[in-house]
Short mmCIF file of N, CA, C and O in Angstrom, two decimals:
data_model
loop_
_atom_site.label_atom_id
_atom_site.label_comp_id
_atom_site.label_asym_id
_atom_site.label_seq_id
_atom_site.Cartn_x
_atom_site.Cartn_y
_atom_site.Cartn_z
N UNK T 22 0.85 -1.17 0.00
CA UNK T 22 0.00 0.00 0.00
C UNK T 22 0.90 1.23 0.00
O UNK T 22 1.87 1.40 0.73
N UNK T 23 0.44 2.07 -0.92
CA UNK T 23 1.50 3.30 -0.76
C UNK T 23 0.71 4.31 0.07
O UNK T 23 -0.34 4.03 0.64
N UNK T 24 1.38 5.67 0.09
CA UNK T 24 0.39 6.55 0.90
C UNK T 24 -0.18 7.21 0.07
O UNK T 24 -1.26 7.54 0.55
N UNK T 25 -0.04 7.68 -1.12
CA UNK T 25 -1.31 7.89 -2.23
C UNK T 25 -2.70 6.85 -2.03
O UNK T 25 -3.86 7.24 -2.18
N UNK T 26 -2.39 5.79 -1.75
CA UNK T 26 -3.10 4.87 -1.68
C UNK T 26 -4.57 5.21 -0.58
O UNK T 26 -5.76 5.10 -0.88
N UNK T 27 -3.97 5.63 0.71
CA UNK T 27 -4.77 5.81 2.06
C UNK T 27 -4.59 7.23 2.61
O UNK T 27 -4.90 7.49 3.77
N UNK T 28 -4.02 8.31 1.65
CA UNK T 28 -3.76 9.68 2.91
C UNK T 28 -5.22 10.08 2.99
O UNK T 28 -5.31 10.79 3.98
N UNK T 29 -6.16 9.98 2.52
CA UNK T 29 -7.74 10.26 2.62
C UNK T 29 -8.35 9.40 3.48
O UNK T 29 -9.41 9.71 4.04
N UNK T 30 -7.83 8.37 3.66
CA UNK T 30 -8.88 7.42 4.47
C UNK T 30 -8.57 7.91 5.91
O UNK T 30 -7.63 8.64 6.22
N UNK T 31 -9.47 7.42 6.71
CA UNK T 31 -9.98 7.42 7.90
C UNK T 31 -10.00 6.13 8.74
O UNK T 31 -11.05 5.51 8.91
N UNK T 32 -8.73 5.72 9.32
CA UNK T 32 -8.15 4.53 9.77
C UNK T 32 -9.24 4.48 11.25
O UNK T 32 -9.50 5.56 11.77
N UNK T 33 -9.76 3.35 11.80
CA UNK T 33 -10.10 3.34 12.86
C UNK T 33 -9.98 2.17 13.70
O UNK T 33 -10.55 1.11 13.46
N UNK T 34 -9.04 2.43 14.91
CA UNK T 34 -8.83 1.39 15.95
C UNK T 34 -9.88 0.44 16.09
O UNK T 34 -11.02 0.55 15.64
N UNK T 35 -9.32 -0.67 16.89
CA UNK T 35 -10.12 -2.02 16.58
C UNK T 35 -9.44 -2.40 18.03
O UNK T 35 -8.33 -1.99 18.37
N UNK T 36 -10.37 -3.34 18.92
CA UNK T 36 -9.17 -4.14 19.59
C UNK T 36 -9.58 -2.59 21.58
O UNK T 36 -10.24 -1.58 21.78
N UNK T 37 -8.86 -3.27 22.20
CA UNK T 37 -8.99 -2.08 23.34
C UNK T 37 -7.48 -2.86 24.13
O UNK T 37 -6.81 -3.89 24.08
N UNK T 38 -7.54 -1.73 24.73
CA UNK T 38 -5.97 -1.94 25.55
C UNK T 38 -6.42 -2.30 27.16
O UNK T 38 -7.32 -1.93 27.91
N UNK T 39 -4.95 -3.48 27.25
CA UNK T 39 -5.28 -4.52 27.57
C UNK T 39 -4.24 -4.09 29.53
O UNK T 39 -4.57 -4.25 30.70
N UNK T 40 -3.20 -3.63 28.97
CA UNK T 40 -2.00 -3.63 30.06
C UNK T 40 -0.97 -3.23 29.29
O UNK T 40 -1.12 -3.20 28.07
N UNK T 41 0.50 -2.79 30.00
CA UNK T 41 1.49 -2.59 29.24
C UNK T 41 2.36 -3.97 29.22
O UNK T 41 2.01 -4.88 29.97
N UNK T 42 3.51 -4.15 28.37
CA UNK T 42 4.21 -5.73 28.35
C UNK T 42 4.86 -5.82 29.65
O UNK T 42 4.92 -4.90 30.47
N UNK T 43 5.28 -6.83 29.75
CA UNK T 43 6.09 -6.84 31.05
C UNK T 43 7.32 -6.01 30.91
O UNK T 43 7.90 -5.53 31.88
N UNK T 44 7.72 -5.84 29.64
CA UNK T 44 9.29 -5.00 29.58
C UNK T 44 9.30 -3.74 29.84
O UNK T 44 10.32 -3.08 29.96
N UNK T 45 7.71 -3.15 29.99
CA UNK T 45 7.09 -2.08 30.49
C UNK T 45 7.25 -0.76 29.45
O UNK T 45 6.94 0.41 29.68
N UNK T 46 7.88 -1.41 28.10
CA UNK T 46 7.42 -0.32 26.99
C UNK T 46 6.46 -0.62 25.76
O UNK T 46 5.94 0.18 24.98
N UNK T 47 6.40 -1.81 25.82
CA UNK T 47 5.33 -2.29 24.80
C UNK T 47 3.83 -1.80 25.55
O UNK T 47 3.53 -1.14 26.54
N UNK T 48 3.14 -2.50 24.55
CA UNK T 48 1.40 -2.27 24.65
C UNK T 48 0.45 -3.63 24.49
O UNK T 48 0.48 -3.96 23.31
N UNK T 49 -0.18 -4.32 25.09
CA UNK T 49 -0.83 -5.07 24.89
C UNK T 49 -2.21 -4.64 24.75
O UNK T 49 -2.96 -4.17 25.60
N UNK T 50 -2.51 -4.97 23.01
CA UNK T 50 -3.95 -4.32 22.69
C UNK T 50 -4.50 -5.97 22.53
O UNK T 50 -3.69 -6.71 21.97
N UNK T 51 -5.67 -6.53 22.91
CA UNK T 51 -6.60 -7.37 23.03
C UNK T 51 -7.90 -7.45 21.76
O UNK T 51 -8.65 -6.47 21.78
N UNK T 52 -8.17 -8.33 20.88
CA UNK T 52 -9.15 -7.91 19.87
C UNK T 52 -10.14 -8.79 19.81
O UNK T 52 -11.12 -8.42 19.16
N UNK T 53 -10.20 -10.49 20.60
CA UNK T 53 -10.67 -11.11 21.16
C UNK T 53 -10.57 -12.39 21.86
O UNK T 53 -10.13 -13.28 21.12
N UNK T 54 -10.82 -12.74 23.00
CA UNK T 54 -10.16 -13.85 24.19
C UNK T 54 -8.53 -13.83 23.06
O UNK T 54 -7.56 -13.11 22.82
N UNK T 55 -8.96 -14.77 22.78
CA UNK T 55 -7.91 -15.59 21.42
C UNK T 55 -6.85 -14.62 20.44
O UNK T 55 -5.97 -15.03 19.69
N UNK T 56 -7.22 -13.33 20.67
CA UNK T 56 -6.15 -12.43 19.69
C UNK T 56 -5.46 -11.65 19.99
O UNK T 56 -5.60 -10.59 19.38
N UNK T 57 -4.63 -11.70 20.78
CA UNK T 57 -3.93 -10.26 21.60
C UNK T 57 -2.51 -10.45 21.24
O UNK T 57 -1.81 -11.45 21.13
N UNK T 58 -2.28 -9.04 21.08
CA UNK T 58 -1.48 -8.43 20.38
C UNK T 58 -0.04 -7.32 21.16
O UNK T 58 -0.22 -6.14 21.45
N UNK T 59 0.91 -7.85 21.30
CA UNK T 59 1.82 -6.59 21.71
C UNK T 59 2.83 -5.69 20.79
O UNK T 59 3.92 -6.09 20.36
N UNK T 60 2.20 -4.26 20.54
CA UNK T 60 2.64 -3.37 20.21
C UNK T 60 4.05 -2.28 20.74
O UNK T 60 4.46 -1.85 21.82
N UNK T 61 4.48 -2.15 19.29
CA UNK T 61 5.98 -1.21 20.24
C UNK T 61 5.09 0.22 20.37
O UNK T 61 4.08 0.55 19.76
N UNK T 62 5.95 1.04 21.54
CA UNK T 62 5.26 2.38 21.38
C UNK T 62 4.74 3.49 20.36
O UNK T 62 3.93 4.41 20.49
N UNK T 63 5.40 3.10 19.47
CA UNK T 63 5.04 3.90 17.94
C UNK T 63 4.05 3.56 17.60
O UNK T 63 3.12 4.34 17.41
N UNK T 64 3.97 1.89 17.37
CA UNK T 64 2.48 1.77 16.82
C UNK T 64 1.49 1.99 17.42
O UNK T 64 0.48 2.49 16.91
N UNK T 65 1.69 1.46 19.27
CA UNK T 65 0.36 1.56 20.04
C UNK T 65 -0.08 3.60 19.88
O UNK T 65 -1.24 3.95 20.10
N UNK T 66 1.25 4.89 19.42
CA UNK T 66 0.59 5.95 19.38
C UNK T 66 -0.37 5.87 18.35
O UNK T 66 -1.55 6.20 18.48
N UNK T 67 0.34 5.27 16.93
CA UNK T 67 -0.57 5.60 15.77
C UNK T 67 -1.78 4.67 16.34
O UNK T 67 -2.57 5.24 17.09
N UNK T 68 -1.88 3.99 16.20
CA UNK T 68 -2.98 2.87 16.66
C UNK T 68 -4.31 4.10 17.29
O UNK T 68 -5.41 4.32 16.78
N UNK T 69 -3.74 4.66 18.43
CA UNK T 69 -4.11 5.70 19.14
C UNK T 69 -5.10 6.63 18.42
O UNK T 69 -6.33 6.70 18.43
N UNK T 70 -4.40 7.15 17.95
CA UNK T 70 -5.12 8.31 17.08
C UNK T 70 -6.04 7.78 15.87
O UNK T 70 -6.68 8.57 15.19
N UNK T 71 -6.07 6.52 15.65
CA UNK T 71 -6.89 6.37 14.25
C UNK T 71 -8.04 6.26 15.00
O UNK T 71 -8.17 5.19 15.59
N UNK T 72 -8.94 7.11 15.14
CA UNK T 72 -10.30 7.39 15.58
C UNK T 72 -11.55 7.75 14.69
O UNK T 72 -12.68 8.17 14.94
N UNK T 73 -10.89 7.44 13.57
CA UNK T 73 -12.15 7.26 12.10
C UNK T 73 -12.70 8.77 11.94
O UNK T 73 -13.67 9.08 11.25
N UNK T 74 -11.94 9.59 12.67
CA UNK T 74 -12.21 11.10 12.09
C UNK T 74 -10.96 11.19 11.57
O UNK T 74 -10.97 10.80 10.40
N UNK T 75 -9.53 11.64 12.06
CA UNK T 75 -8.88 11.94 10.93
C UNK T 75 -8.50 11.31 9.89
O UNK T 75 -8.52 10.08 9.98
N UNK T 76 -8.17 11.75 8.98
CA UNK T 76 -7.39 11.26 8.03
C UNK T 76 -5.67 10.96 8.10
O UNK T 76 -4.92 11.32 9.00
N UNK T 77 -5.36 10.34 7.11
CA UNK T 77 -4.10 9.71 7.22
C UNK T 77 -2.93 10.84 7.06
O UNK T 77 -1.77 10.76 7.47
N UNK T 78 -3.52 11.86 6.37
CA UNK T 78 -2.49 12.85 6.53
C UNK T 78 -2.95 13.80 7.89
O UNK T 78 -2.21 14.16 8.81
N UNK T 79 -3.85 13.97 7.78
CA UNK T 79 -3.90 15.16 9.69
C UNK T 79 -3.28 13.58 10.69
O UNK T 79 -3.35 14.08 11.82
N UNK T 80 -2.98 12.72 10.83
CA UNK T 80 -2.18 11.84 11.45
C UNK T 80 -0.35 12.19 11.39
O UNK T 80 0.43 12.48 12.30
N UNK T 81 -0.15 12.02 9.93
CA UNK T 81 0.72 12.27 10.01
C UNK T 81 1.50 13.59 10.30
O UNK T 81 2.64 13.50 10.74
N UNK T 82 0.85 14.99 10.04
CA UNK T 82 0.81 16.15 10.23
C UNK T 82 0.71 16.31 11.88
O UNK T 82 1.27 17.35 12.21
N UNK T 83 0.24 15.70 12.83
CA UNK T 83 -0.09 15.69 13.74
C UNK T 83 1.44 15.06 14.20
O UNK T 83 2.03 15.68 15.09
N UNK T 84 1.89 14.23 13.80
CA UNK T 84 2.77 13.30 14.24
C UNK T 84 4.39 14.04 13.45
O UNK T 84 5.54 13.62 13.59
N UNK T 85 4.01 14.99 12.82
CA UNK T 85 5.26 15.58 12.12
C UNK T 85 5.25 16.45 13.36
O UNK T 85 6.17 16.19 14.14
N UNK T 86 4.27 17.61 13.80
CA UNK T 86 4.40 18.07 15.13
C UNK T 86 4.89 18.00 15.78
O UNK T 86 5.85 18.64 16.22
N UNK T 87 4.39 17.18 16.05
CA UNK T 87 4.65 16.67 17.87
C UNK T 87 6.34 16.20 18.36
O UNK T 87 6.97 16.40 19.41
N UNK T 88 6.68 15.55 17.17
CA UNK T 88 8.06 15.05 16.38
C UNK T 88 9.05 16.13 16.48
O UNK T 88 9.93 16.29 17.33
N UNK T 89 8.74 16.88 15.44
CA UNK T 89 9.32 18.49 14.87
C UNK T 89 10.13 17.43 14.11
O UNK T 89 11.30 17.14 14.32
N UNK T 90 9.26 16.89 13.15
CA UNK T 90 10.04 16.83 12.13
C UNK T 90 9.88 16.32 10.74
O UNK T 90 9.53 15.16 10.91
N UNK T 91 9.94 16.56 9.42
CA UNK T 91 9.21 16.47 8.21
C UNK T 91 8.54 15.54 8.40
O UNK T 91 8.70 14.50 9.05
N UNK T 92 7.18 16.23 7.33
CA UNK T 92 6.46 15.15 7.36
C UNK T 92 6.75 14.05 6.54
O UNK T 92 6.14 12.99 6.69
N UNK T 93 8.10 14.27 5.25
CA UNK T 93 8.17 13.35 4.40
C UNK T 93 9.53 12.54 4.51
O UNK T 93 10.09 11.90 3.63
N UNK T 94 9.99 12.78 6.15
CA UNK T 94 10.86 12.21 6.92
C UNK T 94 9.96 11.17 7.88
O UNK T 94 10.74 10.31 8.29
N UNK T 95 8.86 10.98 8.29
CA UNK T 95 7.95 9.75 9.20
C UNK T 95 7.25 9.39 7.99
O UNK T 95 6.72 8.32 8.29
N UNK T 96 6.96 9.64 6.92
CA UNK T 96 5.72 9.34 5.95
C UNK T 96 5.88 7.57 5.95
O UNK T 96 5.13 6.80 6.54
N UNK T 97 6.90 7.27 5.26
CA UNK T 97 7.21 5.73 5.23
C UNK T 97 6.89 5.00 6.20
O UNK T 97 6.28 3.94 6.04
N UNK T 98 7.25 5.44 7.31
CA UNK T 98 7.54 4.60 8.60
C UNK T 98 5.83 4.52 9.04
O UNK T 98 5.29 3.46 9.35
N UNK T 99 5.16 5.78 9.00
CA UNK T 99 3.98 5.93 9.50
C UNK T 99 3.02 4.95 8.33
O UNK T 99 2.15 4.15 8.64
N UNK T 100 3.32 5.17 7.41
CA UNK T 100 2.89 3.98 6.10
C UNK T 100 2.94 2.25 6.80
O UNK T 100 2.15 1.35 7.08
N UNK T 101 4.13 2.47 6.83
CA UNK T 101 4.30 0.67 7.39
C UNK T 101 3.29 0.24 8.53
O UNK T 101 2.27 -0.44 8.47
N UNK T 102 3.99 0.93 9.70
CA UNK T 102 3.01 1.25 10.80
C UNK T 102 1.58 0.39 10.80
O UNK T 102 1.05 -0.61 11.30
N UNK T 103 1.29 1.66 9.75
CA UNK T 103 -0.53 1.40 9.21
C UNK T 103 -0.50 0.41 8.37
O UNK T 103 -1.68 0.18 8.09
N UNK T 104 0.32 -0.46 7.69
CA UNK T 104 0.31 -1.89 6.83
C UNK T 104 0.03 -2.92 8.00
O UNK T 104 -0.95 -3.65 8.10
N UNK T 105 1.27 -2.82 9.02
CA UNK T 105 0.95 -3.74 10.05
C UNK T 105 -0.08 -3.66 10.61
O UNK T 105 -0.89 -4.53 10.28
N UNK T 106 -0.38 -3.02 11.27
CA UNK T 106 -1.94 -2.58 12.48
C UNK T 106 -3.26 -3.11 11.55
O UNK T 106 -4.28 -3.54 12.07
N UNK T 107 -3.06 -2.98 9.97
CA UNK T 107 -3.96 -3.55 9.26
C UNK T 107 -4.35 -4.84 9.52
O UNK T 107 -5.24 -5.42 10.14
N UNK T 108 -3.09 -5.17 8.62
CA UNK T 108 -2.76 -6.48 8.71
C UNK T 108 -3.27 -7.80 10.10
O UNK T 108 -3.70 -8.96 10.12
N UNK T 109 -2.87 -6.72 11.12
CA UNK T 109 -3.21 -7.72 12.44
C UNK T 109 -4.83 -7.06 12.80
O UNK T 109 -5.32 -6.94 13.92
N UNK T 110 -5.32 -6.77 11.83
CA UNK T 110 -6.75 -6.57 12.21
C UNK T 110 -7.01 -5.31 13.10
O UNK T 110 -8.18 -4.96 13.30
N UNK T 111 -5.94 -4.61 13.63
CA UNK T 111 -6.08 -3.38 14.43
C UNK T 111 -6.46 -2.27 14.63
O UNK T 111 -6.55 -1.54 15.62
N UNK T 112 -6.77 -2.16 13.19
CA UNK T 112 -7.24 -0.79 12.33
C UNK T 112 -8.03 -1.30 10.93
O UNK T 112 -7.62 -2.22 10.23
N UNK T 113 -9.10 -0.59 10.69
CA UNK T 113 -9.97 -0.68 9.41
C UNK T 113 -9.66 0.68 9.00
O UNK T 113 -9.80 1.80 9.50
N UNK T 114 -9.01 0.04 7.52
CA UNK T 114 -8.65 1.49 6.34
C UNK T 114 -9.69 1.80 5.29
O UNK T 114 -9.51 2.73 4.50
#
């Protein structure tokens, strides 16, 4: 998926948080009995924010912010991010 692909869509979390890992920087997000999931801190932020109002770019714009730093310096990473979280069912794109 590229980000031409999704900067319009409206990603929305799936799944609810569960506890942090025992290594005490991960995230354990839960999606049912049988599917739980531990996230590194990057993803559990994006994960975070996909609240089916913004879009994939006010995410990333948001996340260039907060960062201070291009947006077409996180674009990739924030791309992947959102491939995985897909992928494991975590987010609907």
């Amino acid at each position: 998926m590229s980000y031409d692909d999704i900067k319009d869509k409206k990603p929305m979390k799936k799944g609810e948080v569960v506890d942090k890992a025992e290594n005490g920087e991960n995230y354990i997000i839960k999606l049912e009995e049988d599917k739980v999931y531990e996230v590194a801190p990057i993803a559990f932020y994006v994960w975070n924010m996909c609240d089916g109002e913004k879009t994939v770019t006010e995410i990333l714009d948001e996340i260039s912010k907060e960062a201070n730093l291009e947006t077409s310096q996180i674009r990739d990473p924030i791309v992947t991010v959102l491939e995985q979280l897909q992928e494991a069912a975590l987010i609907s794109l």
